Every structure is written in structure tokens, then in C-alpha cells.
CSV table of C-alpha atoms (C1' of nucleotides) in Angstrom, one decimal:
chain,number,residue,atom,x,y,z
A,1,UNK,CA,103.9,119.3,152.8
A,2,UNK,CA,102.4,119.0,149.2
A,3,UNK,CA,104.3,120.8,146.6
A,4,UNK,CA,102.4,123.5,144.8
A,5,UNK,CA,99.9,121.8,141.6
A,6,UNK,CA,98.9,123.8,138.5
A,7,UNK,CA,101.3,125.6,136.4
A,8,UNK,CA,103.5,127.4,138.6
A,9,UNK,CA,103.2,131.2,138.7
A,10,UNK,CA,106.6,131.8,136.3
A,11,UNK,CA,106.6,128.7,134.7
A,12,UNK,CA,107.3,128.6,131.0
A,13,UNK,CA,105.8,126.9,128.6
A,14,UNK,CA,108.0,124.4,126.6
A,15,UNK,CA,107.7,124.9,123.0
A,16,UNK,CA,106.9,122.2,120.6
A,17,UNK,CA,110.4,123.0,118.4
A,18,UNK,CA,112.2,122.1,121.9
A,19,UNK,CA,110.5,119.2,122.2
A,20,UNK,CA,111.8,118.0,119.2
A,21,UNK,CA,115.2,118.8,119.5
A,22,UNK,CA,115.8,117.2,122.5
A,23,UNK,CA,113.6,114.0,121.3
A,24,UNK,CA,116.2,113.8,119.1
A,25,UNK,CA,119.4,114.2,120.7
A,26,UNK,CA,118.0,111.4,123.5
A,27,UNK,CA,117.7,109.4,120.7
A,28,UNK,CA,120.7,109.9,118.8
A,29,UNK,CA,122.7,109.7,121.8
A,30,UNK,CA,121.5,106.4,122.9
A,31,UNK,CA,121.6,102.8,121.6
A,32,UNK,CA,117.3,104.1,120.7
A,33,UNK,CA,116.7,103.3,124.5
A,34,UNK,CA,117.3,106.4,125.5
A,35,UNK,CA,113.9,108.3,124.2
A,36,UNK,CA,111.4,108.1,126.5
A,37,UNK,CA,108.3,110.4,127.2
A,38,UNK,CA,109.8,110.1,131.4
A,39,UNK,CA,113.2,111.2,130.2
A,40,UNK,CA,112.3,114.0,127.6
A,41,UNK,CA,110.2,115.6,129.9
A,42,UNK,CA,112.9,115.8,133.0
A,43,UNK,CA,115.3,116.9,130.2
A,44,UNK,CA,112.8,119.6,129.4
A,45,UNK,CA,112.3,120.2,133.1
A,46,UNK,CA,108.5,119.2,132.8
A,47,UNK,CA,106.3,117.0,133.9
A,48,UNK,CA,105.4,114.0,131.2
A,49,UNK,CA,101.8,114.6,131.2
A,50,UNK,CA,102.7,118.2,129.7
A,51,UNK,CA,104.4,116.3,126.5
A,52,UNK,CA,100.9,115.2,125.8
A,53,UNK,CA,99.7,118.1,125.2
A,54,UNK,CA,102.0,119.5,122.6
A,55,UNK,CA,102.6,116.2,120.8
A,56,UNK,CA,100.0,113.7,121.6
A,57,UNK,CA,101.4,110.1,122.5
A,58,UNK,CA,104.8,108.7,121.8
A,59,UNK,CA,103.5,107.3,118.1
A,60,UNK,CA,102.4,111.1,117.8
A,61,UNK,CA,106.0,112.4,118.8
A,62,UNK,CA,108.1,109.8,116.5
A,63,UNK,CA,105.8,111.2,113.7
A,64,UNK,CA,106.9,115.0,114.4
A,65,UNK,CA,110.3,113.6,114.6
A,66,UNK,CA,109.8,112.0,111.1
A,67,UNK,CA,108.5,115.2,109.7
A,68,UNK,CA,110.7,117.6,110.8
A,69,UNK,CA,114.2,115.2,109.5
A,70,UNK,CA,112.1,114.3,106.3
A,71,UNK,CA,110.7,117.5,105.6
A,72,UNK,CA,114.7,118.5,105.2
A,73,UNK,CA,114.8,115.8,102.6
A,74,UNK,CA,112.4,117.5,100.0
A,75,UNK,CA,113.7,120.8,101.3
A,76,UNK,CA,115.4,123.1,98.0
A,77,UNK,CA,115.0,120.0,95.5
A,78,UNK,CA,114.2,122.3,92.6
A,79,UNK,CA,112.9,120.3,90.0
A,80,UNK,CA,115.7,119.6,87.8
A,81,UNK,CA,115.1,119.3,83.9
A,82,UNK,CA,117.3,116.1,84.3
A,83,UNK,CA,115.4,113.9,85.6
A,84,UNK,CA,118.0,111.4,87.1
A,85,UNK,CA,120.0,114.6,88.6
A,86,UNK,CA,117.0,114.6,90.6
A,87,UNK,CA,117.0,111.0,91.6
A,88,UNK,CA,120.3,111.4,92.8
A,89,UNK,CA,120.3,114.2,94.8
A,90,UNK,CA,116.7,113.0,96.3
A,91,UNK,CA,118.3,109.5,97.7
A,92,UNK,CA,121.0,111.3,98.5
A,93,UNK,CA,119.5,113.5,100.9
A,94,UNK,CA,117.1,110.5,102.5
A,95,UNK,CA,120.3,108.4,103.2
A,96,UNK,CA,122.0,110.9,104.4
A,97,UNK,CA,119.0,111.5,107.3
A,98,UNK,CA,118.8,108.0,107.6
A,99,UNK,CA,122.7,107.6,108.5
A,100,UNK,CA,121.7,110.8,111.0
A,101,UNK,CA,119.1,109.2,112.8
A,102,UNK,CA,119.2,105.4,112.5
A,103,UNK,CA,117.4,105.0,115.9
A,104,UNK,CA,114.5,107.6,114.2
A,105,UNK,CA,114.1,105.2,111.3
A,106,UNK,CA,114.3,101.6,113.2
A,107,UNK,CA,111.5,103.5,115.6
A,108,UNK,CA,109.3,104.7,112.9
A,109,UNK,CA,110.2,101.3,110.9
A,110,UNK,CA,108.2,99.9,114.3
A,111,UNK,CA,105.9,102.1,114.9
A,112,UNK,CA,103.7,102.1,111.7
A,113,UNK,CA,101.1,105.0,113.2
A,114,UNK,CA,104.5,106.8,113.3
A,115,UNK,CA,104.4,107.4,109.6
A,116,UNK,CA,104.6,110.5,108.6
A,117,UNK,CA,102.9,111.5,104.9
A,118,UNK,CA,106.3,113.1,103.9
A,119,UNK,CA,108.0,109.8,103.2
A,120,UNK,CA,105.2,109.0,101.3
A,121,UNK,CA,106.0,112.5,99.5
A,122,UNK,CA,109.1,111.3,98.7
A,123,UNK,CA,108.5,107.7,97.0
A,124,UNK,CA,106.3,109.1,95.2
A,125,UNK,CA,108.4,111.5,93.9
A,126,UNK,CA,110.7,109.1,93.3
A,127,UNK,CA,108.0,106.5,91.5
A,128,UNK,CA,107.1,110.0,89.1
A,129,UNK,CA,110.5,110.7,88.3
A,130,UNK,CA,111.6,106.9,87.7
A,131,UNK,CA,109.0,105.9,85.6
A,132,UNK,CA,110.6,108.6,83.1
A,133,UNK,CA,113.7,106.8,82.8
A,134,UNK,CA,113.1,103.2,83.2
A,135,UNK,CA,110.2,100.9,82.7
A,136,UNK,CA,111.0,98.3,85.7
A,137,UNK,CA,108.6,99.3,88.0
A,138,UNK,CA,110.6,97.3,91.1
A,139,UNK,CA,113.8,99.9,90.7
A,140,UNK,CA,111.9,102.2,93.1
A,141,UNK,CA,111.8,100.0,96.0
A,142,UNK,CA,115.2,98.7,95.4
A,143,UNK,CA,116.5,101.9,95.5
A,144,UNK,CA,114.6,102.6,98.7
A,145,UNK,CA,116.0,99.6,100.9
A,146,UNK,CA,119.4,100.4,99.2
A,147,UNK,CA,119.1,103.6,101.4
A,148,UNK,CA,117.6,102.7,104.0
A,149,UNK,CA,120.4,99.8,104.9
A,150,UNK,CA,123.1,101.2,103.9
A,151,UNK,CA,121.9,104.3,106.2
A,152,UNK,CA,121.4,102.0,109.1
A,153,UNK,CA,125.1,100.7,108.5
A,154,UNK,CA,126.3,104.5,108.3
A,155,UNK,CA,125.6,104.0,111.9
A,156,UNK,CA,128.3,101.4,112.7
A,157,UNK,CA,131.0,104.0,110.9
A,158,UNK,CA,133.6,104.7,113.4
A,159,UNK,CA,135.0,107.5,112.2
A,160,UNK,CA,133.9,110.9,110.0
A,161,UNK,CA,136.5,109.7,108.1
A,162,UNK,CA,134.7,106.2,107.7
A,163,UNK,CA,131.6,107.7,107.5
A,164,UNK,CA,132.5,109.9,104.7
A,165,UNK,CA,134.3,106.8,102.6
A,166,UNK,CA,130.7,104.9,103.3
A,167,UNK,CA,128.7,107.5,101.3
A,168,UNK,CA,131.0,107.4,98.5
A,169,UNK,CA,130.6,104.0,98.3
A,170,UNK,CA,126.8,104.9,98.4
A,171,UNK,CA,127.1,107.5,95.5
A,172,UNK,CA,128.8,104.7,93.8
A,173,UNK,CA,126.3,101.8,94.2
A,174,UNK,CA,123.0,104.5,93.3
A,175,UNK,CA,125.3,105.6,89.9
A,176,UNK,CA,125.9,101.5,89.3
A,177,UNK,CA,122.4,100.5,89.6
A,178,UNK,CA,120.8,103.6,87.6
A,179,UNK,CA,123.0,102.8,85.0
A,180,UNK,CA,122.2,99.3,84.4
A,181,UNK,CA,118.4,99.9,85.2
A,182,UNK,CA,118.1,103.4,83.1
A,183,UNK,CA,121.8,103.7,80.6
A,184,UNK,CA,121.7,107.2,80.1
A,185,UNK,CA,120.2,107.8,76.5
B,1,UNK,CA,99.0,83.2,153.6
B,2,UNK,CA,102.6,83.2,151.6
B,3,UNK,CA,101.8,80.8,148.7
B,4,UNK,CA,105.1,78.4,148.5
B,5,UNK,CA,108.4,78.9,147.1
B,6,UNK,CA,110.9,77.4,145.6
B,7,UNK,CA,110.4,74.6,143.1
B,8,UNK,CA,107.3,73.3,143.6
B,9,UNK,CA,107.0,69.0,144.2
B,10,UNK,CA,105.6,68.3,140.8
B,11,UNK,CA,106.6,71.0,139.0
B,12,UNK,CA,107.6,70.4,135.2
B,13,UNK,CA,110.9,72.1,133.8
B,14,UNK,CA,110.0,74.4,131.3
B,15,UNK,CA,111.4,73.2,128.0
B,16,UNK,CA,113.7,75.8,125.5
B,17,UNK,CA,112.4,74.5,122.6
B,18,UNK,CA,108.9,75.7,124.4
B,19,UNK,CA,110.2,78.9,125.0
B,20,UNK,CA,111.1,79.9,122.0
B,21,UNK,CA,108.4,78.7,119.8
B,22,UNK,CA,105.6,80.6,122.4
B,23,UNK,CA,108.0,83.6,121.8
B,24,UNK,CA,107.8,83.5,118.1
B,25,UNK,CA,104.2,83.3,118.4
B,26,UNK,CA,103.9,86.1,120.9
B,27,UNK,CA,106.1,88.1,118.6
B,28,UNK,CA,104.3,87.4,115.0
B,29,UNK,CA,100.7,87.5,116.3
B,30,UNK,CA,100.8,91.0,117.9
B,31,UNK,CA,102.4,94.1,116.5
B,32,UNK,CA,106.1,93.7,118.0
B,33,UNK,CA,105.1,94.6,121.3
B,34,UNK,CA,103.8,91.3,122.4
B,35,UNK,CA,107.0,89.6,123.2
B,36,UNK,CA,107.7,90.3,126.5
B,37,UNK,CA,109.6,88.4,129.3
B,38,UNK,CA,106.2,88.2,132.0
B,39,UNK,CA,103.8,88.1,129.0
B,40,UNK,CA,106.1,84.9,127.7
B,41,UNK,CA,106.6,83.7,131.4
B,42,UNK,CA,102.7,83.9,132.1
B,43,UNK,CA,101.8,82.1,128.3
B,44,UNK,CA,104.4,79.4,129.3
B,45,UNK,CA,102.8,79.0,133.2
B,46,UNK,CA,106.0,80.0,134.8
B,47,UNK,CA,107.9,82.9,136.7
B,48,UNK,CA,109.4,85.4,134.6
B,49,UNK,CA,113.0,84.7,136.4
B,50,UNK,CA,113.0,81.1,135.7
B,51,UNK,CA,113.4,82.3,131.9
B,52,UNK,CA,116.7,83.5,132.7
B,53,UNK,CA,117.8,80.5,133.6
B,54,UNK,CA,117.2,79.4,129.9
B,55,UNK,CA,118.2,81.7,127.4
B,56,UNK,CA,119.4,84.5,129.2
B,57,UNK,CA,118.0,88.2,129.3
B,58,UNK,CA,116.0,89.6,126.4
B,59,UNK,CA,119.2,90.0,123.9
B,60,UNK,CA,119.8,86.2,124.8
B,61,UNK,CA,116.2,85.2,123.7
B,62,UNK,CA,116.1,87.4,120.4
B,63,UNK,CA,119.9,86.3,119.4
B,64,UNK,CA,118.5,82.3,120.0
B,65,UNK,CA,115.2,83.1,118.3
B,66,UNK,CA,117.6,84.1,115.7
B,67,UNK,CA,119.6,81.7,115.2
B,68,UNK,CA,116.1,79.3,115.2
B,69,UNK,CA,114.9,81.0,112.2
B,70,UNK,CA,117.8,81.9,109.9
B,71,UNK,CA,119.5,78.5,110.6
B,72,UNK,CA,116.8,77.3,108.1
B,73,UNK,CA,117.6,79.2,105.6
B,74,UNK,CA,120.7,77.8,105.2
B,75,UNK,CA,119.5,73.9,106.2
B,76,UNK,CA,119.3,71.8,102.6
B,77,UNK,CA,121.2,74.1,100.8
B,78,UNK,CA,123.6,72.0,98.9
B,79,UNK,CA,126.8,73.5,97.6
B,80,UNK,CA,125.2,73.7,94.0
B,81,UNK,CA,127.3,73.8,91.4
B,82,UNK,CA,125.4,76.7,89.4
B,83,UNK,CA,126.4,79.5,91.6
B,84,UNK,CA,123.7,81.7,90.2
B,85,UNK,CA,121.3,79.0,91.2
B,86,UNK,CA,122.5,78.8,94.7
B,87,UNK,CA,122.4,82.6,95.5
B,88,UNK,CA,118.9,82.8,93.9
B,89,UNK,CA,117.9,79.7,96.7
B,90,UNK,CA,119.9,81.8,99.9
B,91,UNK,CA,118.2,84.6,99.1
B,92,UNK,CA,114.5,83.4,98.1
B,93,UNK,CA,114.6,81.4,101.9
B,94,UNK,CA,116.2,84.5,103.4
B,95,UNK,CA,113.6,87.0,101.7
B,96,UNK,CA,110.7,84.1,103.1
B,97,UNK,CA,112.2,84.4,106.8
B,98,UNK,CA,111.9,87.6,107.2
B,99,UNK,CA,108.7,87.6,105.8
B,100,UNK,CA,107.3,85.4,107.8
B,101,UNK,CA,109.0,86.9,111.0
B,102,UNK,CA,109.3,90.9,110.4
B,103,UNK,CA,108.7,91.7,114.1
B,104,UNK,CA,111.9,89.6,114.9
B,105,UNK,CA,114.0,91.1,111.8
B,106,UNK,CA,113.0,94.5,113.3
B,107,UNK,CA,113.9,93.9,117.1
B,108,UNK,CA,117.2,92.1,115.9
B,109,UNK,CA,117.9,95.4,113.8
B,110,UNK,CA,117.2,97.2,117.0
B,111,UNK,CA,119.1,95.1,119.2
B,112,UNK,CA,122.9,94.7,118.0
B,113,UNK,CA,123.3,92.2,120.9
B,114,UNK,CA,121.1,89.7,119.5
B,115,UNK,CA,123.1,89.3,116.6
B,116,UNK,CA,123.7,85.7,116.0
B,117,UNK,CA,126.7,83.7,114.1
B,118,UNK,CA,124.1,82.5,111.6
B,119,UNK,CA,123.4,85.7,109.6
B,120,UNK,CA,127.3,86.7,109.5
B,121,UNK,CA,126.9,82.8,108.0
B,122,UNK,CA,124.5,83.7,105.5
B,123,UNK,CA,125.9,86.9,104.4
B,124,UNK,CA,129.6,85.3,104.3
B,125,UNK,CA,128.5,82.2,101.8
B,126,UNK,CA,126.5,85.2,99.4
B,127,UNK,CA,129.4,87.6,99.2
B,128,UNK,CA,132.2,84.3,98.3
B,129,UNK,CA,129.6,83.4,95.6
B,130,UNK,CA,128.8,86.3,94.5
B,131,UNK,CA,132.6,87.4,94.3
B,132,UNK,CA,132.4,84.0,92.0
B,133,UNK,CA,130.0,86.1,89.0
B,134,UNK,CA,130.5,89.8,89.3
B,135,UNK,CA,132.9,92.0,90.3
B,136,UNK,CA,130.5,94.4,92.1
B,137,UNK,CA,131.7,94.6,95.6
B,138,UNK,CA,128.4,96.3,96.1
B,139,UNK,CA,125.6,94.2,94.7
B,140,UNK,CA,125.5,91.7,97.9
B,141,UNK,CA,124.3,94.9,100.1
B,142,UNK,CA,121.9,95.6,98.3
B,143,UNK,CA,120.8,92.1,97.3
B,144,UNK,CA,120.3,91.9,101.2
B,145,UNK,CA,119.1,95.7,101.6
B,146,UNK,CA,116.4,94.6,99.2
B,147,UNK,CA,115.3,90.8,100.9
B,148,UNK,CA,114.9,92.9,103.9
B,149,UNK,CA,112.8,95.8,102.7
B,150,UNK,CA,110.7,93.4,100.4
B,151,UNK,CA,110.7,90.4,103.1
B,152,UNK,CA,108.8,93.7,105.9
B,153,UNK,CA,106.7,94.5,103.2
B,154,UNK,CA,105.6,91.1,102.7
B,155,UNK,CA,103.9,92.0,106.6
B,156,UNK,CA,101.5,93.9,105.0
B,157,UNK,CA,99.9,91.7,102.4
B,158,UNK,CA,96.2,91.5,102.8
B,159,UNK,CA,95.9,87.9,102.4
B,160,UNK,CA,98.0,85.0,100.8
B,161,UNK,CA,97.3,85.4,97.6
B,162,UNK,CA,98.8,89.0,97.6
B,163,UNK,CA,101.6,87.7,99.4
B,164,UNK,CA,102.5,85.1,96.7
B,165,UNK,CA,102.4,87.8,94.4
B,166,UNK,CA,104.9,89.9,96.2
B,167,UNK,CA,107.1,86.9,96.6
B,168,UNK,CA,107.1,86.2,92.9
B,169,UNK,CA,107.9,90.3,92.4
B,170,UNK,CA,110.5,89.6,94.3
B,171,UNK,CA,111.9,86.9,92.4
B,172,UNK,CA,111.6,88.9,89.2
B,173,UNK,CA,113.2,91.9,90.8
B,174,UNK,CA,116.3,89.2,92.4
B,175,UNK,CA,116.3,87.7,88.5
B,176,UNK,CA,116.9,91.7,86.6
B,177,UNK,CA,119.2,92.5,89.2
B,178,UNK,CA,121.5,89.0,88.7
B,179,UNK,CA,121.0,89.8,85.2
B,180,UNK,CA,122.2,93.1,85.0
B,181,UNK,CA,125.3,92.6,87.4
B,182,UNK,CA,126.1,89.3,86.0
B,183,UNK,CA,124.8,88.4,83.0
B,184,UNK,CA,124.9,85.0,82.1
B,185,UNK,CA,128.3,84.2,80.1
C,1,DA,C1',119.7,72.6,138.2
C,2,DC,C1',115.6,74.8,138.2
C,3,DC,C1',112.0,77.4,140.0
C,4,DT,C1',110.1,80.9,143.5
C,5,DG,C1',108.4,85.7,145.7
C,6,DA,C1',109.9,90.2,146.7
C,7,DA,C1',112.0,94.2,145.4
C,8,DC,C1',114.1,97.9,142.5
C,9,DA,C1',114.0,101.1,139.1
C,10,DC,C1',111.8,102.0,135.5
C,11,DC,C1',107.9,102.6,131.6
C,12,DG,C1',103.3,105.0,128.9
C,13,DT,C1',99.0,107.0,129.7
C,14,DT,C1',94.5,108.7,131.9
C,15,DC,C1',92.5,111.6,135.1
C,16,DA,C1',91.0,115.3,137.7
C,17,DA,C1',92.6,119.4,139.4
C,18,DG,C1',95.0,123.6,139.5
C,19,DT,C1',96.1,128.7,137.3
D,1,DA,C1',95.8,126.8,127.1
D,2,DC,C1',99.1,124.7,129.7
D,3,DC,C1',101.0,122.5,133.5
D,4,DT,C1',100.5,119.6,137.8
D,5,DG,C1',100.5,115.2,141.1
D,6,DA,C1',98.5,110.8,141.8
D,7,DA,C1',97.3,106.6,140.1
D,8,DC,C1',97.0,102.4,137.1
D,9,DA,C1',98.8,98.9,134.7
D,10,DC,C1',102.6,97.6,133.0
D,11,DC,C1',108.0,96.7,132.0
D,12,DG,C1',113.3,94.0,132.7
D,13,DT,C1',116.3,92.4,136.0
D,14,DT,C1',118.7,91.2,140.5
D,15,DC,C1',118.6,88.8,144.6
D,16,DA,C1',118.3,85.5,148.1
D,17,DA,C1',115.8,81.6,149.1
D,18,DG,C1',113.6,77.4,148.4
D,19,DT,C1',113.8,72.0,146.6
DNA sequence: ACCTGAACACCGTTCAAGT
DNA sequence: ACCTGAACACCGTTCAAGT
């Protein structure tokens, strides 16, 4: 009558790096709904309670989430003798996983145990790199919420083609604002 | 044994006006997850149902809890005639708001639904003025990317005098960014 | 018009128990 | 170490029924 407990005989063990993966498809796919500890695990084919194990709590999986797009962010930025080369490409790269996974950011946005020390890796770098170029201290975090919403709004794109138009428009806005706040010397 | 049904005898109507300040208040004093529709049902002594009957599902609350908060920011705004003056107001009350409310800027950001007429408002009168003193398409995103990041940061001020400070930062930063898009002729 | 209880289909998480 | 079922305390929402 009762169905066998324990871990079954053959039964694999899901690997963390799947976890992920699938955390973030449910989420990307969705309207951010569709990421739940419930529905990961019958994705996975697993129980819930075996999520815990691998990634703690659902603040404790939105944090690996953050880490594994972040890290990607940081990821072959060789430090560039030009300075503002290097603030480019950085904010680049963080809108660019923001537009990927909106629903990751407005849930980490939430979820402030969800916060990963890798976006603090990468204001910092930022602040470091600024501070060579331009004295206003408040550039940093406008430059920050220029990604981060204009990332979000990558989401409403309907279109690569749109999509593609919006982050020129980004490139174009990040070139305006460094040179007004730091004119190349 | 079945307690009664229906509306009971003496039974007072639950006002909106009721509703949605208890919701604001479930939604600022916790940490976003406060706000729910039993939790705001059992706060205001009624069913959870009988909210429907009042402002809708959840989307219907959030988009009239909205429209509650940002309507202020555009009540006693006259039509000044120093457009740089006006913008600096519409965005110092909208910066405010979302300070004083992140949890509800948050949930709206995660909830398209809940969009209400009054932000389109908002954002429509800024981009007409704005088109009136610079010809950067651009600088009313980020002029709103920015009250948004700076108004959830204000969340995390320690006490009110550090959140005074922040909201004269942010005036400073609103003040170097009008300058440098549109100087003063 | 407004409120009710019961019900449905979900949640996250803890726990003790299996292998 | 890793997975399990059962259980607890929640959710939002629909429905038919009361006054």
C-alpha cells in the first residue's frame, strides 16, 4: 500500500548545477511565479525536501542563482589600462544579465538574504574604477539604477530585433552620461 | 454547531478607504511579505472573500494602492512656469514615494497588472517637460531609473537623520544631472 | 450589495525515517 | 550523504449560499 521511503535503490542524485539550470528556466519562463521549490523539484523529478539539502531554503537558492549569472559578469574583464573601457564593458555585461533574467533580479531585489557578495564585487569595482575618472561620488549609483531599469524594460522587448535596438540605446545613454560626468581628458 | 452565515444582523461594511490604508501598513511594517489577502482580511475583522468584493483580487488591490500613493505626487503641482523647477518638484515627491513605500514599488514592479494610469501620468508630464530643456531622449529614464534605485535605498536608512541625508544626496545628484543635460541658458 | 463558510489547488519548511 | 513521506501552517481564489 505505502510506496517505498528512503532513497530508492537506483535513484540518482540531482546535482546542484541542475538545480540551477532549471531554477532558472522556471523562472525565465514565467511571469517570476513560476519558481517554486514544489515545481523545481517535480521538474527535477525529486521530492522538495531533497532541494534543501543541496541549496538550503528558497533565499539560499535565489542567492546561487545570483552567483552563478553574476559571477558571468566579472567573468574575462581583464583589467584594462583604460579605465573607462572597463566601465563600459562592466555595465555592459550587468545589464545585459539583468535584461536575461529580470524575474532573478526583481526576486533578489526582494529577497535581501538573497544577496549574493558578487554584486557587491562588482560596485565596488565600479566605485574603484570611477573614482579615477570623476570626482562625483553619486555617478556610481546612477549608473547602477540606469542598468538595472533599463534591464528590467529589456524585458518588455518584443522582438530580438527590439531587444537588440534597446541596448544600443543603452550603449548610448552609458557613453552620454560618462561624458558629461568624466569628458575624456 | 455551524456558526452563522451570510451577512450577519449588525454587521458593519468594511470601508475601501480602510482597506487600503491597513494594507499599506501591512505592506511597509513587515518585509514585503506581510500583505496578504487573509492576513489583511483578519487585521480588518472580515472574511478574506468579502475583500473581493472591494478592490478586486490581489493585482486589483496593488494597482488601487497605487494609484493612492502616486496620485499625490502629482496633487499641488501647479503647471510652473520654470520647467526646470517643476521637474525637480515631480521627481523630489516621486523619489519620497517610493521611499516611503519600497515594498509597494517592488510588488508593482513584480506585478505588471497592477500598473495604474497614474504613473504613465507622471512619467508622460516629465518626458513633455523635459523634451522642453534638453534634447536627450534618454535622460527621463534614467531620471526615473535613479528615483527608483535611490527612493529603495532610502528603505535602508538607519534612522531619519540618515534618511534626510540621502534625500538631500539625492537632490544634489537630480541638480548635476539637470545641469549637465540642460544647463541653464 | 455585501458578507459568509467550505472547498480546491496550491505554497515553504520541519521532522523523523529510510538506505 | 542523500532521498523519502507525512505533517504543519500557511497561501489566493471560486462558489453557492445567506441577509
Amino acid at each position: 500500500m505505502t510506496r517505498p521511503r528512503g532513497r530508492p535503490a537506483q535513484g540518482k542524485t540531482v546535482a546542484r548545477d541542475d538545480i540551477l539550470n532549471v531554477a532558472l528556466t522556471l523562472l525565465d519562463e514565467g511571469d517570476g511565479q513560476g519558481l517554486t521549490m514544489r515545481a523545481l523539484a517535480a521538474r527535477l523529478g525529486v521530492t522538495p525536501m531533497s532541494l534543501y539539502h543541496h541549496v538550503g531554503d528558497q533565499a539560499g537558492l535565489l542567492r546561487a542563482l545570483s552567483e552563478r549569472v553574476y559571477t558571468e559578469v566579472l567573468e574575462g574583464i581583464d583589467k584594462l589600462v583604460d579605465h573607462r573601457a572597463e566601465i563600459r564593458m562592466l555595465l555592459t555585461r550587468y545589464h545585459q544579465a539583468v535584461g536575461r533574467h529580470p524575474q532573478l533580479t526583481l526576486a533578489i531585489f526582494a529577497t535581501p538574504e538573497a544577496f549574493s557578495g558578487v554584486t557587491r564585487e562588482i560596485t565596488d569595482r565600479l566605485t574603484t574604477l570611477l573614482a579615477e575618472i570623476t570626482t562625483e561620488p553619486m555617478l556610481c549609483h546612477i549608473l547602477i539604477d540606469h542598468a538595472h531599469g533599463s534591464g528590467l524594460a529589456l524585458a518588455s522587448a518584443r522582438n530580438e530585433r527590439q531587444a537588440q535596438a534597446m541596448q544600443e540605446q543603452y550603449q548610448h545613454a552609458l557613453d552620454s552620461l560618462l561624458d558629461r560626468f568624466a569628458p575624456p581628458s
